[in-house]
mmCIF file of C-alpha atoms and ligand atoms in Angstrom:
data_model
loop_
_atom_site.group_PDB
_atom_site.id
_atom_site.type_symbol
_atom_site.label_atom_id
_atom_site.label_comp_id
_atom_site.label_asym_id
_atom_site.label_seq_id
_atom_site.Cartn_x
_atom_site.Cartn_y
_atom_site.Cartn_z
ATOM 1 C CA MET I 1176 142.005 106.115 40.729
ATOM 2 C CA ARG I 1177 138.233 105.848 40.460
ATOM 3 C CA ALA I 1178 136.283 106.002 43.678
ATOM 4 C CA VAL I 1179 132.607 106.070 44.567
ATOM 5 C CA GLN I 1180 132.016 108.569 47.296
ATOM 6 C CA VAL I 1181 129.476 109.744 49.714
ATOM 7 C CA ILE I 1182 129.319 113.536 49.044
ATOM 8 C CA GLY I 1183 126.192 114.192 51.155
ATOM 9 C CA TYR I 1184 123.482 112.471 52.934
ATOM 10 C CA HIS I 1185 120.103 111.859 51.350
ATOM 11 C CA ARG I 1186 121.699 112.171 47.877
ATOM 12 C CA ASP I 1187 123.148 109.797 45.446
ATOM 13 C CA LEU I 1188 126.701 108.533 45.502
ATOM 14 C CA GLU I 1189 129.114 110.007 43.012
ATOM 15 C CA MET I 1190 132.123 108.405 41.049
ATOM 16 C CA THR I 1191 135.164 110.722 41.139
ATOM 17 C CA GLU I 1192 138.843 110.619 40.516
ATOM 18 C CA VAL I 1193 141.080 110.542 43.663
ATOM 19 C CA PRO I 1194 144.619 109.909 44.589
ATOM 20 C CA ALA I 1195 145.398 106.160 45.282
ATOM 21 C CA PRO I 1196 146.347 105.269 48.798
ATOM 22 C CA SER I 1197 149.843 104.433 49.607
ATOM 23 C CA ALA I 1198 151.310 102.573 52.648
ATOM 24 C CA VAL I 1199 152.063 105.520 55.124
ATOM 25 C CA ASP I 1200 152.290 103.218 58.238
ATOM 26 C CA PRO I 1201 154.799 100.324 58.315
ATOM 27 C CA HIS I 1202 152.004 97.797 58.845
ATOM 28 C CA ASP I 1203 149.692 99.254 55.944
ATOM 29 C CA VAL I 1204 148.618 97.046 53.173
ATOM 30 C CA ILE I 1205 147.186 98.356 50.031
ATOM 31 C CA VAL I 1206 144.757 96.015 48.395
ATOM 32 C CA ARG I 1207 143.731 96.236 44.736
ATOM 33 C CA ILE I 1208 140.025 95.677 44.956
ATOM 34 C CA GLY I 1209 138.648 92.547 43.200
ATOM 35 C CA GLY I 1210 135.147 92.797 44.409
ATOM 36 C CA ALA I 1211 133.344 95.026 46.967
ATOM 37 C CA GLY I 1212 129.921 93.929 48.418
ATOM 38 C CA VAL I 1213 126.986 96.170 48.273
ATOM 39 C CA CYS I 1214 125.325 96.077 51.585
ATOM 40 C CA ARG I 1215 122.039 97.325 53.105
ATOM 41 C CA THR I 1216 124.249 99.258 55.631
ATOM 42 C CA ASP I 1217 125.461 101.353 52.589
ATOM 43 C CA ILE I 1218 121.911 102.478 51.957
ATOM 44 C CA HIS I 1219 121.500 103.343 55.738
ATOM 45 C CA ILE I 1220 124.732 105.385 55.451
ATOM 46 C CA LEU I 1221 123.261 107.522 52.580
ATOM 47 C CA GLU I 1222 119.941 107.837 54.716
ATOM 48 C CA GLY I 1223 122.116 109.477 57.312
ATOM 49 C CA GLN I 1224 121.613 106.827 59.876
ATOM 50 C CA TRP I 1225 125.395 106.550 60.484
ATOM 51 C CA GLU I 1226 126.044 110.271 60.424
ATOM 52 C CA GLN I 1227 126.312 110.800 64.103
ATOM 53 C CA LYS I 1228 127.780 107.371 64.956
ATOM 54 C CA SER I 1229 130.739 107.302 62.512
ATOM 55 C CA GLY I 1230 131.642 111.046 62.573
ATOM 56 C CA VAL I 1231 133.195 110.621 59.187
ATOM 57 C CA THR I 1232 134.167 113.670 57.216
ATOM 58 C CA LEU I 1233 132.679 113.876 53.690
ATOM 59 C CA PRO I 1234 133.385 113.188 51.016
ATOM 60 C CA TYR I 1235 134.570 109.631 51.617
ATOM 61 C CA THR I 1236 134.788 106.364 49.691
ATOM 62 C CA ILE I 1237 131.975 103.941 50.903
ATOM 63 C CA GLY I 1238 132.353 100.115 50.720
ATOM 64 C CA HIS I 1239 133.194 97.785 53.710
ATOM 65 C CA GLU I 1240 132.987 94.280 52.164
ATOM 66 C CA ASN I 1241 136.359 93.923 50.357
ATOM 67 C CA ALA I 1242 138.557 91.398 48.845
ATOM 68 C CA GLY I 1243 141.299 91.616 46.126
ATOM 69 C CA TRP I 1244 145.019 91.329 45.626
ATOM 70 C CA VAL I 1245 147.816 92.866 47.617
ATOM 71 C CA HIS I 1246 149.250 95.691 45.618
ATOM 72 C CA ALA I 1247 151.747 97.210 48.198
ATOM 73 C CA VAL I 1248 152.863 96.556 51.754
ATOM 74 C CA GLY I 1249 154.525 98.739 54.308
ATOM 75 C CA SER I 1250 158.075 98.052 55.480
ATOM 76 C CA ALA I 1251 157.056 95.963 58.588
ATOM 77 C CA VAL I 1252 154.475 93.689 56.813
ATOM 78 C CA THR I 1253 155.520 89.982 56.739
ATOM 79 C CA ASN I 1254 152.229 88.060 56.539
ATOM 80 C CA VAL I 1255 151.335 88.878 52.965
ATOM 81 C CA ALA I 1256 153.338 89.953 49.878
ATOM 82 C CA GLU I 1257 152.336 91.736 46.616
ATOM 83 C CA GLY I 1258 150.183 89.686 44.404
ATOM 84 C CA ASP I 1259 148.568 87.578 47.339
ATOM 85 C CA LYS I 1260 144.867 87.143 47.149
ATOM 86 C CA VAL I 1261 143.231 88.380 50.299
ATOM 87 C CA ILE I 1262 139.810 89.106 51.846
ATOM 88 C CA VAL I 1263 139.797 92.063 54.202
ATOM 89 C CA HIS I 1264 138.425 91.922 57.798
ATOM 90 C CA PRO I 1265 136.127 94.881 57.873
ATOM 91 C CA LEU I 1266 137.930 96.472 60.941
ATOM 92 C CA MET I 1267 141.418 98.020 61.077
ATOM 93 C CA THR I 1268 142.562 97.104 64.645
ATOM 94 C CA CYS I 1269 145.342 98.360 66.803
ATOM 95 C CA GLY I 1270 146.729 95.049 67.925
ATOM 96 C CA LEU I 1271 147.712 96.366 71.328
ATOM 97 C CA CYS I 1272 144.539 96.911 73.494
ATOM 98 C CA ARG I 1273 143.261 94.102 75.693
ATOM 99 C CA ALA I 1274 140.489 93.261 73.287
ATOM 100 C CA CYS I 1275 142.879 92.905 70.401
ATOM 101 C CA ARG I 1276 145.254 90.842 72.634
ATOM 102 C CA SER I 1277 142.411 88.438 73.434
ATOM 103 C CA GLY I 1278 141.541 88.084 69.806
ATOM 104 C CA ASP I 1279 138.465 90.045 70.113
ATOM 105 C CA ASP I 1280 138.990 92.301 67.134
ATOM 106 C CA VAL I 1281 135.486 93.719 67.097
ATOM 107 C CA HIS I 1282 135.664 95.539 70.383
ATOM 108 C CA CYS I 1283 139.184 97.028 69.691
ATOM 109 C CA ALA I 1284 139.540 100.275 71.578
ATOM 110 C CA ARG I 1285 141.202 102.136 68.654
ATOM 111 C CA SER I 1286 139.735 100.617 65.423
ATOM 112 C CA GLN I 1287 138.749 102.145 62.215
ATOM 113 C CA PHE I 1288 136.082 100.811 59.867
ATOM 114 C CA PRO I 1289 136.883 101.551 56.049
ATOM 115 C CA GLY I 1290 133.707 102.252 54.309
ATOM 116 C CA ILE I 1291 131.946 103.647 57.584
ATOM 117 C CA ASP I 1292 134.369 105.951 59.148
ATOM 118 C CA THR I 1293 137.262 106.016 56.703
ATOM 119 C CA HIS I 1294 137.803 105.346 53.042
ATOM 120 C CA GLY I 1295 136.414 102.006 51.855
ATOM 121 C CA GLY I 1296 136.590 99.638 48.969
ATOM 122 C CA TYR I 1297 134.000 101.037 46.140
ATOM 123 C CA ALA I 1298 137.296 101.952 44.401
ATOM 124 C CA GLU I 1299 140.321 100.605 42.674
ATOM 125 C CA TYR I 1300 142.374 100.355 45.882
ATOM 126 C CA LEU I 1301 142.001 100.367 49.525
ATOM 127 C CA ARG I 1302 144.219 100.896 52.379
ATOM 128 C CA THR I 1303 144.131 98.502 55.279
ATOM 129 C CA THR I 1304 146.644 96.849 57.677
ATOM 130 C CA ALA I 1305 148.498 93.504 57.914
ATOM 131 C CA ARG I 1306 146.321 92.593 60.899
ATOM 132 C CA SER I 1307 143.209 92.791 58.614
ATOM 133 C CA VAL I 1308 143.968 90.696 55.703
ATOM 134 C CA VAL I 1309 143.339 86.841 55.320
ATOM 135 C CA LYS I 1310 145.122 85.101 52.464
ATOM 136 C CA LEU I 1311 142.620 83.243 50.237
ATOM 137 C CA ASP I 1312 142.854 79.709 49.080
ATOM 138 C CA ASP I 1313 143.832 79.376 45.408
ATOM 139 C CA SER I 1314 140.358 77.985 44.689
ATOM 140 C CA LEU I 1315 138.706 81.160 45.857
ATOM 141 C CA GLU I 1316 138.289 84.416 43.876
ATOM 142 C CA PRO I 1317 138.061 87.795 45.455
ATOM 143 C CA ALA I 1318 134.747 88.929 43.757
ATOM 144 C CA ASP I 1319 133.067 85.622 44.822
ATOM 145 C CA VAL I 1320 134.000 85.992 48.602
ATOM 146 C CA ALA I 1321 133.964 89.858 49.173
ATOM 147 C CA ALA I 1322 130.599 89.730 50.812
ATOM 148 C CA LEU I 1323 131.683 87.067 53.273
ATOM 149 C CA ALA I 1324 133.846 89.962 54.821
ATOM 150 C CA ASP I 1325 130.884 91.312 56.501
ATOM 151 C CA ALA I 1326 127.630 89.579 55.909
ATOM 152 C CA GLY I 1327 129.206 86.215 55.848
ATOM 153 C CA LEU I 1328 131.396 86.967 58.888
ATOM 154 C CA THR I 1329 128.358 88.178 60.888
ATOM 155 C CA ALA I 1330 126.486 85.004 60.057
ATOM 156 C CA TYR I 1331 129.428 82.811 60.859
ATOM 157 C CA HIS I 1332 130.265 84.448 64.193
ATOM 158 C CA ALA I 1333 126.643 83.966 65.403
ATOM 159 C CA ALA I 1334 126.294 80.351 64.027
ATOM 160 C CA ALA I 1335 129.744 79.227 65.240
ATOM 161 C CA ASN I 1336 128.976 80.697 68.636
ATOM 162 C CA ALA I 1337 125.592 78.832 68.644
ATOM 163 C CA ALA I 1338 127.256 75.636 67.408
ATOM 164 C CA ARG I 1339 129.466 75.474 70.423
ATOM 165 C CA ARG I 1340 126.598 74.421 72.755
ATOM 166 C CA LEU I 1341 124.666 72.370 70.200
ATOM 167 C CA ARG I 1342 124.979 68.608 70.564
ATOM 168 C CA PRO I 1343 123.667 65.834 68.211
ATOM 169 C CA GLY I 1344 120.012 65.651 68.556
ATOM 170 C CA ASP I 1345 119.561 69.251 69.609
ATOM 171 C CA ARG I 1346 117.267 71.558 67.746
ATOM 172 C CA CYS I 1347 118.333 75.008 66.278
ATOM 173 C CA VAL I 1348 115.915 77.392 64.575
ATOM 174 C CA VAL I 1349 117.003 79.872 62.235
ATOM 175 C CA ILE I 1350 114.681 82.691 61.721
ATOM 176 C CA GLY I 1351 115.175 84.433 58.259
ATOM 177 C CA ALA I 1352 117.018 82.733 55.383
ATOM 178 C CA GLY I 1353 118.007 85.798 53.400
ATOM 179 C CA GLY I 1354 121.600 87.031 52.794
ATOM 180 C CA LEU I 1355 122.954 86.320 56.315
ATOM 181 C CA GLY I 1356 120.521 83.507 57.373
ATOM 182 C CA HIS I 1357 121.367 81.192 54.320
ATOM 183 C CA ILE I 1358 125.078 81.419 55.365
ATOM 184 C CA GLY I 1359 124.296 80.775 58.933
ATOM 185 C CA ILE I 1360 122.555 77.518 57.976
ATOM 186 C CA GLN I 1361 125.525 76.332 55.773
ATOM 187 C CA VAL I 1362 127.792 77.076 58.883
ATOM 188 C CA LEU I 1363 125.535 75.113 61.285
ATOM 189 C CA ALA I 1364 125.345 72.283 58.797
ATOM 190 C CA ALA I 1365 129.170 72.268 58.625
ATOM 191 C CA LEU I 1366 129.811 72.566 62.362
ATOM 192 C CA THR I 1367 127.064 70.747 64.067
ATOM 193 C CA ALA I 1368 124.866 67.549 64.075
ATOM 194 C CA ALA I 1369 121.879 69.504 65.445
ATOM 195 C CA GLU I 1370 118.485 69.276 63.714
ATOM 196 C CA LEU I 1371 118.142 72.502 61.858
ATOM 197 C CA VAL I 1372 114.854 74.329 61.266
ATOM 198 C CA VAL I 1373 114.450 77.322 59.055
ATOM 199 C CA VAL I 1374 111.500 79.827 59.432
ATOM 200 C CA ASP I 1375 110.866 82.467 56.865
ATOM 201 C CA ARG I 1376 107.808 84.399 55.557
ATOM 202 C CA ASN I 1377 108.896 83.754 52.106
ATOM 203 C CA PRO I 1378 108.454 80.200 50.924
ATOM 204 C CA ASP I 1379 111.328 80.665 48.349
ATOM 205 C CA ALA I 1380 113.608 81.607 51.275
ATOM 206 C CA VAL I 1381 112.459 78.546 53.139
ATOM 207 C CA ASP I 1382 113.190 76.359 50.018
ATOM 208 C CA LEU I 1383 116.690 77.903 49.917
ATOM 209 C CA GLY I 1384 117.291 77.270 53.465
ATOM 210 C CA ARG I 1385 116.463 73.653 52.965
ATOM 211 C CA SER I 1386 118.571 73.313 49.920
ATOM 212 C CA VAL I 1387 121.703 74.629 51.905
ATOM 213 C CA GLY I 1388 121.213 72.208 54.903
ATOM 214 C CA ALA I 1389 118.084 72.860 57.003
ATOM 215 C CA HIS I 1390 116.291 69.610 57.893
ATOM 216 C CA HIS I 1391 112.865 71.315 58.271
ATOM 217 C CA GLY I 1392 111.275 74.314 56.550
ATOM 218 C CA VAL I 1393 108.403 76.450 58.212
ATOM 219 C CA VAL I 1394 106.745 79.136 56.315
ATOM 220 C CA ALA I 1395 105.973 82.074 58.834
ATOM 221 C CA ASP I 1396 102.288 82.287 58.193
ATOM 222 C CA GLY I 1397 101.044 82.652 61.763
ATOM 223 C CA THR I 1398 101.152 79.051 62.703
ATOM 224 C CA HIS I 1399 104.964 78.911 62.723
ATOM 225 C CA VAL I 1400 105.543 79.168 66.554
ATOM 226 C CA ALA I 1401 103.017 76.107 66.853
ATOM 227 C CA GLN I 1402 104.829 74.289 64.102
ATOM 228 C CA VAL I 1403 108.227 74.719 65.838
ATOM 229 C CA ALA I 1404 106.659 73.505 69.053
ATOM 230 C CA GLU I 1405 105.496 70.385 67.253
ATOM 231 C CA LEU I 1406 108.887 69.800 65.797
ATOM 232 C CA THR I 1407 110.543 70.151 69.099
ATOM 233 C CA GLY I 1408 108.361 67.858 71.108
ATOM 234 C CA GLY I 1409 106.523 70.884 72.594
ATOM 235 C CA GLU I 1410 109.630 72.132 74.292
ATOM 236 C CA GLY I 1411 111.078 74.527 71.849
ATOM 237 C CA ALA I 1412 114.596 74.568 70.447
ATOM 238 C CA GLU I 1413 117.967 74.592 72.452
ATOM 239 C CA VAL I 1414 119.043 77.469 70.208
ATOM 240 C CA VAL I 1415 117.371 79.997 68.188
ATOM 241 C CA LEU I 1416 119.201 82.253 65.751
ATOM 242 C CA ASP I 1417 117.159 85.391 64.861
ATOM 243 C CA PHE I 1418 118.503 87.088 61.606
ATOM 244 C CA VAL I 1419 115.556 89.182 61.366
ATOM 245 C CA GLY I 1420 115.081 90.927 64.812
ATOM 246 C CA GLU I 1421 111.969 92.946 63.714
ATOM 247 C CA GLY I 1422 108.294 92.510 62.760
ATOM 248 C CA GLY I 1423 107.611 90.572 65.916
ATOM 249 C CA SER I 1424 110.375 87.927 65.304
ATOM 250 C CA THR I 1425 111.954 88.652 68.777
ATOM 251 C CA ARG I 1426 108.673 87.630 70.637
ATOM 252 C CA GLU I 1427 108.210 84.470 68.289
ATOM 253 C CA GLY I 1428 111.958 83.558 68.606
ATOM 254 C CA LEU I 1429 111.684 83.600 72.364
ATOM 255 C CA ALA I 1430 108.615 81.617 72.295
ATOM 256 C CA MET I 1431 110.564 79.001 70.159
ATOM 257 C CA THR I 1432 113.425 78.840 72.669
ATOM 258 C CA ARG I 1433 113.211 75.934 75.265
ATOM 259 C CA ARG I 1434 114.002 76.307 78.981
ATOM 260 C CA ALA I 1435 117.744 77.130 79.486
ATOM 261 C CA GLY I 1436 118.043 77.751 75.717
ATOM 262 C CA ASP I 1437 119.913 80.290 73.921
ATOM 263 C CA TYR I 1438 118.177 83.092 71.800
ATOM 264 C CA HIS I 1439 120.689 84.895 69.539
ATOM 265 C CA VAL I 1440 120.010 88.247 68.138
ATOM 266 C CA VAL I 1441 121.608 89.067 64.810
ATOM 267 C CA GLY I 1442 119.041 91.103 62.941
ATOM 268 C CA TYR I 1443 117.795 94.256 64.540
ATOM 269 C CA GLY I 1444 115.135 96.861 64.567
ATOM 270 C CA GLU I 1445 112.694 96.154 67.435
ATOM 271 C CA ASN I 1446 112.963 96.158 71.223
ATOM 272 C CA VAL I 1447 113.220 92.700 73.188
ATOM 273 C CA ASP I 1448 110.318 92.767 75.675
ATOM 274 C CA VAL I 1449 110.343 89.897 78.077
ATOM 275 C CA PRO I 1450 109.017 89.838 81.559
ATOM 276 C CA THR I 1451 112.033 89.212 83.897
ATOM 277 C CA ILE I 1452 110.259 86.432 85.744
ATOM 278 C CA ASP I 1453 110.101 84.464 82.317
ATOM 279 C CA LEU I 1454 113.968 84.985 82.146
ATOM 280 C CA VAL I 1455 114.437 83.825 85.691
ATOM 281 C CA SER I 1456 111.990 80.833 85.678
ATOM 282 C CA ALA I 1457 113.131 79.582 82.341
ATOM 283 C CA GLU I 1458 116.689 80.547 82.432
ATOM 284 C CA ILE I 1459 116.654 81.792 78.806
ATOM 285 C CA ASN I 1460 119.829 83.421 77.516
ATOM 286 C CA ILE I 1461 119.580 86.373 75.195
ATOM 287 C CA ILE I 1462 122.840 86.856 73.244
ATOM 288 C CA GLY I 1463 123.849 89.735 70.979
ATOM 289 C CA ASN I 1464 126.187 89.093 68.007
ATOM 290 C CA LEU I 1465 128.340 91.644 66.190
ATOM 291 C CA VAL I 1466 130.348 90.996 63.096
ATOM 292 C CA GLY I 1467 133.172 88.482 63.879
ATOM 293 C CA SER I 1468 136.776 88.252 64.794
ATOM 294 C CA TYR I 1469 139.780 87.852 62.578
ATOM 295 C CA GLY I 1470 139.857 84.101 63.688
ATOM 296 C CA ASP I 1471 136.123 83.940 62.732
ATOM 297 C CA LEU I 1472 137.184 85.107 59.199
ATOM 298 C CA CYS I 1473 139.982 82.703 58.834
ATOM 299 C CA GLU I 1474 137.560 79.896 59.826
ATOM 300 C CA LEU I 1475 134.929 80.954 57.377
ATOM 301 C CA MET I 1476 137.484 81.072 54.548
ATOM 302 C CA VAL I 1477 138.406 77.456 55.443
ATOM 303 C CA LEU I 1478 134.821 76.359 55.081
ATOM 304 C CA ALA I 1479 134.596 78.563 51.800
ATOM 305 C CA ALA I 1480 137.628 76.831 50.418
ATOM 306 C CA ARG I 1481 136.072 73.391 51.049
ATOM 307 C CA GLY I 1482 132.894 74.347 49.430
ATOM 308 C CA LYS I 1483 130.847 74.201 52.634
ATOM 309 C CA VAL I 1484 129.690 77.857 52.348
ATOM 310 C CA THR I 1485 128.960 79.224 49.071
ATOM 311 C CA LEU I 1486 127.315 82.673 48.347
ATOM 312 C CA HIS I 1487 125.198 83.539 45.348
ATOM 313 C CA THR I 1488 126.365 86.824 43.796
ATOM 314 C CA THR I 1489 125.300 89.308 41.240
ATOM 315 C CA LYS I 1490 128.264 91.114 39.704
ATOM 316 C CA TYR I 1491 128.160 94.734 38.429
ATOM 317 C CA PRO I 1492 131.146 97.000 37.003
ATOM 318 C CA LEU I 1493 132.156 99.673 39.418
ATOM 319 C CA ALA I 1494 130.727 102.191 37.169
ATOM 320 C CA ASP I 1495 127.211 100.705 37.592
ATOM 321 C CA PHE I 1496 127.304 101.303 41.308
ATOM 322 C CA GLN I 1497 123.904 103.218 41.224
ATOM 323 C CA LYS I 1498 122.202 100.214 39.479
ATOM 324 C CA ALA I 1499 123.416 97.959 42.165
ATOM 325 C CA ILE I 1500 122.272 100.218 44.926
ATOM 326 C CA ASP I 1501 118.893 100.583 43.302
ATOM 327 C CA ASP I 1502 118.501 96.920 42.599
ATOM 328 C CA LEU I 1503 119.337 96.118 46.230
ATOM 329 C CA ASP I 1504 116.846 98.740 47.502
ATOM 330 C CA ALA I 1505 114.160 97.370 45.264
ATOM 331 C CA GLY I 1506 114.958 93.698 46.435
ATOM 332 C CA ARG I 1507 116.099 92.774 42.863
ATOM 333 C CA VAL I 1508 119.337 91.275 43.901
ATOM 334 C CA ARG I 1509 119.728 87.509 44.162
ATOM 335 C CA GLY I 1510 122.363 86.835 46.785
ATOM 336 C CA ARG I 1511 124.596 89.634 47.215
ATOM 337 C CA ALA I 1512 125.631 92.514 44.678
ATOM 338 C CA ILE I 1513 129.326 92.814 44.137
ATOM 339 C CA LEU I 1514 131.064 95.789 42.406
ATOM 340 C CA ILE I 1515 133.962 95.031 40.306
ATOM 341 C CA PRO I 1516 136.578 97.763 39.445
HETATM 342 ZN ZN1 ZN J 470 127.832 94.875 55.102
HETATM 343 ZN ZN1 ZN J 471 142.973 97.186 69.600
#
């Protein structure tokens, strides 16, 4: 089969012919890829940022946002059958450790991450496990939802976590209405009756945020902390979701959080620098968010099937992988880039 592989760091991906995977373990599921999302993490992999962390052996097939059709199953698989449309949770998990048993897939003690530390989905077929596949509603197509497997799942996890404390009348600020943020806003709009405020440097992104459910839009032009204060009666928001995490957004995000409020970090890059006395006196909670569980992905697919969460995509044939990467790197992709074998 054709597969796009990392053959070295600081150099371009290459398409090559490799043996198609087959079900080795009884719980294996082989997915015929219908769409593979192109993610900024893929660019970071090529830059060598994951070299130490993943310990992957080169060459390997990249691509961690995958959906498609079940092509073959191991002898013990009962939850899906050949031909089923599925989205693939990004982690292959053991199912036996304490984290797995509590539904916390992301912290599995023995997980693999296709596309990061083993073969991924920029290919015709992907090997995963029965634990990782979520059947898609008839109304959904793999190529349209593939990027929800990672970008969407991360946004869902954070927004659903935030939504658990948001009551009608509470305020929630979303910093950053890009690929993740605009999904987060849709999730919040579906799950809460809170008043949603979107903050972004880019006026187009603010408009996008408003068009998918935010009640107020604030362009980050230097007056945005004051504008949020005015929108929240001078108190700040009960919850701030920071999808940026760099360029000063952590300081601003914390300044927008009211006493006893929650500040969620999703985007990353800079350090959070808070005087401990401020944490103590205001009882502000700082909460990290990493991808999402299998349950989160199931819930996100329910919202997608109901049309509550939609993702704008730009599709490329698998052979045009380099163009997709270049377009993403240059900021030319509207929504998410998807490769189709
Ligand atoms: Zn990703
Ligand atoms: Zn586990």
